[in-house]
Short mmCIF file of C-alpha atoms in Angstrom, two decimals:
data_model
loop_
_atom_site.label_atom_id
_atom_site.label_comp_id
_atom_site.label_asym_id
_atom_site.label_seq_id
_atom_site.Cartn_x
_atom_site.Cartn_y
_atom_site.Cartn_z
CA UNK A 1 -4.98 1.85 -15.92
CA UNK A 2 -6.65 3.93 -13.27
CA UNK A 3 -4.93 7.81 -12.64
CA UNK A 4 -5.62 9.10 -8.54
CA UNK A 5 -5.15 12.28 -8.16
CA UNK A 6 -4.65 13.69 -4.58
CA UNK A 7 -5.64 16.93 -2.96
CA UNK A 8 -2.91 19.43 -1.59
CA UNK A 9 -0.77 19.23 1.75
CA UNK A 10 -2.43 20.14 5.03
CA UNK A 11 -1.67 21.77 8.19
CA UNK A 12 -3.39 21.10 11.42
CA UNK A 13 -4.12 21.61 14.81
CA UNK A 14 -3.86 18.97 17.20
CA UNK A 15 -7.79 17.84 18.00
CA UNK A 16 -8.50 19.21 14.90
CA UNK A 17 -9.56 17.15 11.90
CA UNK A 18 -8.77 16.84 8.19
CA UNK A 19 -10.17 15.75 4.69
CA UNK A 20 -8.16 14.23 1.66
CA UNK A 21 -9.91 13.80 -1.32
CA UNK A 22 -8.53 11.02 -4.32
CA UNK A 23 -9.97 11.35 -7.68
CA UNK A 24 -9.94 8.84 -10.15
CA UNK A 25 -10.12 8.35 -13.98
CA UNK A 26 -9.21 6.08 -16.43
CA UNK A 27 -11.63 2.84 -15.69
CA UNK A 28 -15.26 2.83 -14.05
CA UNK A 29 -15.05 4.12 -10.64
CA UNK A 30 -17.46 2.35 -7.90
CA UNK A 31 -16.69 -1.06 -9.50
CA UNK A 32 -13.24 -1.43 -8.22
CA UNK A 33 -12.05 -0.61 -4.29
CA UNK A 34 -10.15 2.42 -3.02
CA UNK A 35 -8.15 1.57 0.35
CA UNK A 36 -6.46 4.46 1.89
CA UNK A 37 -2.70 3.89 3.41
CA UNK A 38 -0.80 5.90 5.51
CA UNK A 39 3.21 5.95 6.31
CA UNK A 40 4.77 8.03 8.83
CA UNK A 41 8.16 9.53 8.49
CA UNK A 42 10.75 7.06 8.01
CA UNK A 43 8.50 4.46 8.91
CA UNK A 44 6.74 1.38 6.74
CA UNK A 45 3.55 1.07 5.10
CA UNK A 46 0.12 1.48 7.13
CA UNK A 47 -3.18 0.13 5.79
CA UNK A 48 -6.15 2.35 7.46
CA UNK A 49 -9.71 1.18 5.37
CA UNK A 50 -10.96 0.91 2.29
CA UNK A 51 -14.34 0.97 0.14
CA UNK A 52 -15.48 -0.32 -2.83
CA UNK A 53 -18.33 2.73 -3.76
CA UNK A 54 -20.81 0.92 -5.71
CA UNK A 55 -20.89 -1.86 -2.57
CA UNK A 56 -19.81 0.49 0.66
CA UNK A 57 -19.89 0.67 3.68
CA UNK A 58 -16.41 1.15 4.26
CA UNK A 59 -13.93 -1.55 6.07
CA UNK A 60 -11.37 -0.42 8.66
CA UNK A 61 -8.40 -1.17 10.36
CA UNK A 62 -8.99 -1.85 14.38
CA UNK A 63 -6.24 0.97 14.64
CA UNK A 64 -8.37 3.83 12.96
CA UNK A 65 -11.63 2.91 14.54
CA UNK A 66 -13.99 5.41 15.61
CA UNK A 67 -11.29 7.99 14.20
CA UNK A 68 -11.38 7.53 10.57
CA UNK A 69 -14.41 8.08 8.16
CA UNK A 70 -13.71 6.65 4.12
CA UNK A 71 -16.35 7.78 1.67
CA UNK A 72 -16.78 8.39 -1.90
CA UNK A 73 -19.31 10.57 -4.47
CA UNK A 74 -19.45 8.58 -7.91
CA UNK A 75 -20.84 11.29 -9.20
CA UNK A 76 -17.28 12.48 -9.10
CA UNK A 77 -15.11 9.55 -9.13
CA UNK A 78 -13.52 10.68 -5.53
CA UNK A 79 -13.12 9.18 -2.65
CA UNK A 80 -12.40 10.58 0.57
CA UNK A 81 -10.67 10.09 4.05
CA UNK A 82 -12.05 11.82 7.25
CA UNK A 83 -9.60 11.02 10.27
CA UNK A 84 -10.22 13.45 13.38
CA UNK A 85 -8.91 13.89 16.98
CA UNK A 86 -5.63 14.97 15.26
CA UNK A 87 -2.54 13.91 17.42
CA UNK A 88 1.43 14.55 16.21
CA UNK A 89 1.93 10.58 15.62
CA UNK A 90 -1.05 11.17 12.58
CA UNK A 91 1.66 13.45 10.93
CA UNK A 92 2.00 11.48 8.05
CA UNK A 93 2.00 11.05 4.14
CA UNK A 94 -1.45 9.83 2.79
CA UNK A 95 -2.12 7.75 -0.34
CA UNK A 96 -5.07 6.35 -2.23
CA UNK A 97 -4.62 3.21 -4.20
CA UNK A 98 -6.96 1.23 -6.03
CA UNK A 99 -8.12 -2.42 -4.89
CA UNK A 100 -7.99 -4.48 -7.35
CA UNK A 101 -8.10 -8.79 -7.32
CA UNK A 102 -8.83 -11.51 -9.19
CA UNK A 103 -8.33 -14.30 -6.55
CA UNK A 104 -10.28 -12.34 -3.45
CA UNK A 105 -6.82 -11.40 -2.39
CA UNK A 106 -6.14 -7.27 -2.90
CA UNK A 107 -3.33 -5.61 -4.06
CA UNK A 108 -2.62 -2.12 -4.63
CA UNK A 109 -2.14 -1.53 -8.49
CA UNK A 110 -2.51 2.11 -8.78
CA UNK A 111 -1.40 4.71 -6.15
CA UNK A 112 -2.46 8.51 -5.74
CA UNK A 113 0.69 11.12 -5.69
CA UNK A 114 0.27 11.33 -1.67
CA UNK A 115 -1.07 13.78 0.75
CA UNK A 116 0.86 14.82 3.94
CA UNK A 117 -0.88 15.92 6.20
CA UNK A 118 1.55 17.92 9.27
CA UNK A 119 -0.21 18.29 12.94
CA UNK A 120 1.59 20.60 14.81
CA UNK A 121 0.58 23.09 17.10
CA UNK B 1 -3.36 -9.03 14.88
CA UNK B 2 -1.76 -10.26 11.54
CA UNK B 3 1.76 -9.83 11.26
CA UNK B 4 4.17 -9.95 8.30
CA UNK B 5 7.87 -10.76 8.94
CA UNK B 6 10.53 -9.08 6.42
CA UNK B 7 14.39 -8.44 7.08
CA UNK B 8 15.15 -4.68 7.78
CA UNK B 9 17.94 -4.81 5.19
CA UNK B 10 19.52 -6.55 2.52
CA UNK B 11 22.54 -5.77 0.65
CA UNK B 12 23.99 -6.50 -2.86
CA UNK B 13 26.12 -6.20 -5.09
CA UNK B 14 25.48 -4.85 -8.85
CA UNK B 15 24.74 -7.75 -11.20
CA UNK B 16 24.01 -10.66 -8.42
CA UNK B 17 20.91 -11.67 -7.24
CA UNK B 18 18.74 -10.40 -4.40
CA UNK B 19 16.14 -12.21 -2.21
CA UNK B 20 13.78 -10.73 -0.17
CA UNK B 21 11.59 -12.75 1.94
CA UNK B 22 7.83 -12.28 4.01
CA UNK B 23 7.42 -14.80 6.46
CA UNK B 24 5.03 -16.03 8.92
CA UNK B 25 1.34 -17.32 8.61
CA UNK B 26 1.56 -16.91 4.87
CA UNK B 27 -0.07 -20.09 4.47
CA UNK B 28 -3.28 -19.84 1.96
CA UNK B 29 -3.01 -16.55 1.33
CA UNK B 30 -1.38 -14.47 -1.88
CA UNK B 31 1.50 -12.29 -1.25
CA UNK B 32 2.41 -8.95 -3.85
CA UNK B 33 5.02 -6.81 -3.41
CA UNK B 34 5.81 -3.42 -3.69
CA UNK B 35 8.86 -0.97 -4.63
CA UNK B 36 9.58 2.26 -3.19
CA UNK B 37 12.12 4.53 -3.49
CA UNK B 38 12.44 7.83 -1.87
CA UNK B 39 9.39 10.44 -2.14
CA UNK B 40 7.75 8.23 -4.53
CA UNK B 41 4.46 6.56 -4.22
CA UNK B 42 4.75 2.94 -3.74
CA UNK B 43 4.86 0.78 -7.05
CA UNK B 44 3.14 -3.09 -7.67
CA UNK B 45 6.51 -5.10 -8.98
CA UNK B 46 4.96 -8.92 -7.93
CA UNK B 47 1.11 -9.82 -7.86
CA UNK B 48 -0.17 -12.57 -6.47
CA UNK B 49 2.88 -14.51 -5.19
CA UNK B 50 4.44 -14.70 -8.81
CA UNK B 51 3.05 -12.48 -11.59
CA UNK B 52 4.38 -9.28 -12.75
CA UNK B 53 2.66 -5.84 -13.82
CA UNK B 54 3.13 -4.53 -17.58
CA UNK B 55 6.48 -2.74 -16.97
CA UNK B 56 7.93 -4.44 -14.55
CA UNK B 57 10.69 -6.12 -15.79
CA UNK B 58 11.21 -10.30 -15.79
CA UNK B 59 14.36 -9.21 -13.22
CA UNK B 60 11.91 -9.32 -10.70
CA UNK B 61 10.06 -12.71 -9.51
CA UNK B 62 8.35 -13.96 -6.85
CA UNK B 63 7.38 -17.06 -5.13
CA UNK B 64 5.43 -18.81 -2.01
CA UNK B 65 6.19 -21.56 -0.28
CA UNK B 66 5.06 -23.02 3.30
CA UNK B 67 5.35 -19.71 5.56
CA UNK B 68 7.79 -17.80 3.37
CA UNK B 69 7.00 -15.94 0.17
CA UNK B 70 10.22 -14.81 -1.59
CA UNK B 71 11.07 -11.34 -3.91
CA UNK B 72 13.74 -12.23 -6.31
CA UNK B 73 15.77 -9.86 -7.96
CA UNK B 74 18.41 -10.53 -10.73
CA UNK B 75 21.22 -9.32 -11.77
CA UNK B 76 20.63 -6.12 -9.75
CA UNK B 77 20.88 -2.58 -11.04
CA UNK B 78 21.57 0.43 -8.89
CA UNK B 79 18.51 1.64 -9.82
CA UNK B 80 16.57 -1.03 -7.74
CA UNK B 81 18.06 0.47 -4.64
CA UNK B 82 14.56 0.76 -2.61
CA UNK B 83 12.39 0.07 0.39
CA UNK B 84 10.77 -3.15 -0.94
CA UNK B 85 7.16 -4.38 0.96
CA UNK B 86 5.30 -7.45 0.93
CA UNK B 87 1.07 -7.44 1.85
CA UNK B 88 -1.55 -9.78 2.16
CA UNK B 89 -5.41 -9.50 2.29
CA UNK B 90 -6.73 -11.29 5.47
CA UNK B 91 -10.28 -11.90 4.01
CA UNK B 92 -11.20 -13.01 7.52
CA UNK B 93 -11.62 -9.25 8.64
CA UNK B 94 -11.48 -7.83 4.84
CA UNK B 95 -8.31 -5.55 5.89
CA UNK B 96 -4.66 -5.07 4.13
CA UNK B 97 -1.55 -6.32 5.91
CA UNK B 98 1.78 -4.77 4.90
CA UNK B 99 5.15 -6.20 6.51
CA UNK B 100 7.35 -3.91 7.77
CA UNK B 101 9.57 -2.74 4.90
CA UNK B 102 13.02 -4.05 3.63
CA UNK B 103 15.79 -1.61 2.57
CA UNK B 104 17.80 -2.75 -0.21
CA UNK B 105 20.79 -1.68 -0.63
CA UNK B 106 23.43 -1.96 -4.26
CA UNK B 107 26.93 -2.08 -2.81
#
């Protein structure tokens, strides 16, 4: 079973831009994907990209691109998720969750604790 | 885009059953599902239309048929009250697909 582990909540300017970090243990990290999903206050589940490290580049949703930038440092089992241009509708809670499949279809097996991430001026 | 059909709401009462469905253009593909209750990270309770995490107990089922994949719960607890989602992986652009969210409700 993998663990994510999120970085802290963030404030930010509109225009601005911000960082998460997820950092994995428990299984080998690069061999497996990390997808990044997003969900808006009282609203539904929002898939933004995803990577699998050992492979990369990252894969994004049409939504996110040009705005959104999903890396990761094996050295350090993290992964990260860039998204700039900051506007109040990207107000938000922000997880990680691991990739996994056996069929070539994904699911989401493990899930970071969340990052929300508040624009406001 | 792809898009992923669920019911806003379903209500139920303790002990019967509950079915939640995903609809639309589910042809081919594998459908999971997910639980979440409030300020919780989502949880994995169906994989690939039918099987079931360690943990998650045989209450919870899941099927696919034609355009409709199906979350069944049994005998529900008040502890299953939750948002409940389905997803999909369109492999034709590699990207996740989440349907909008169901909130069940134990009456």
């Amino acid at each position: 079973q993998v663990q994510l582990v999120q970085s802290g909540a963030e404030v930010k300017k509109p225009g601005s831009s911000v960082k998460v970090s997820c950092k994995a243990s428990g299984d080998t990290f690069g061999s497996y994907g990390i997808s990044w999903v997003r969900q808006a206050p009282g609203r539904g589940l929002e898939w933004m990209g995803g990577i699998i490290p050992l492979f990369g580049p990252a894969n994004y949703a049409q939504k996110f691109q040009g705005r959104v930038r999903i890396t990761a440092d094996i050295s350090t089992s993290t992964a990260y998720m860039d998204l700039n241009s900051l506007r109040s509708e990207d107000t938000a809670m922000y997880y990680c969750a691991r990739a996994y499949s056996t069929t070539g279809d994904e699911y989401f097996d493990s899930w970071g604790q969340g990052t929300l991430v508040t624009v406001s001026s | 885009s792809y898009v992923l059909t669920q019911p806003p709401s379903v209500s139920v009462a303790p002990g019967q059953t509950a079915r939640i469905t995903c609809g639309e253009n589910n042809v081919g593909k594998s459908v999971h599902w997910y639980q979440q209750k409030p300020g919780q990270a989502p949880v994995l309770v169906v994989y690939d239309d039918s099987d079931r995490p360690s943990g998650i107990p045989e209450r919870f089922s899941g099927s696919n048929s034609g355009n409709t994949a199906t979350l069944t719960i049994s005998r529900v607890e008040a502890g299953d009250e939750a948002d409940y989602y389905c997803q999909v992986w369109d492999m034709t652009s590699d990207q996740g697909v989440f349907g909008g969210g169901t909130k069940l409700t134990v009456l």
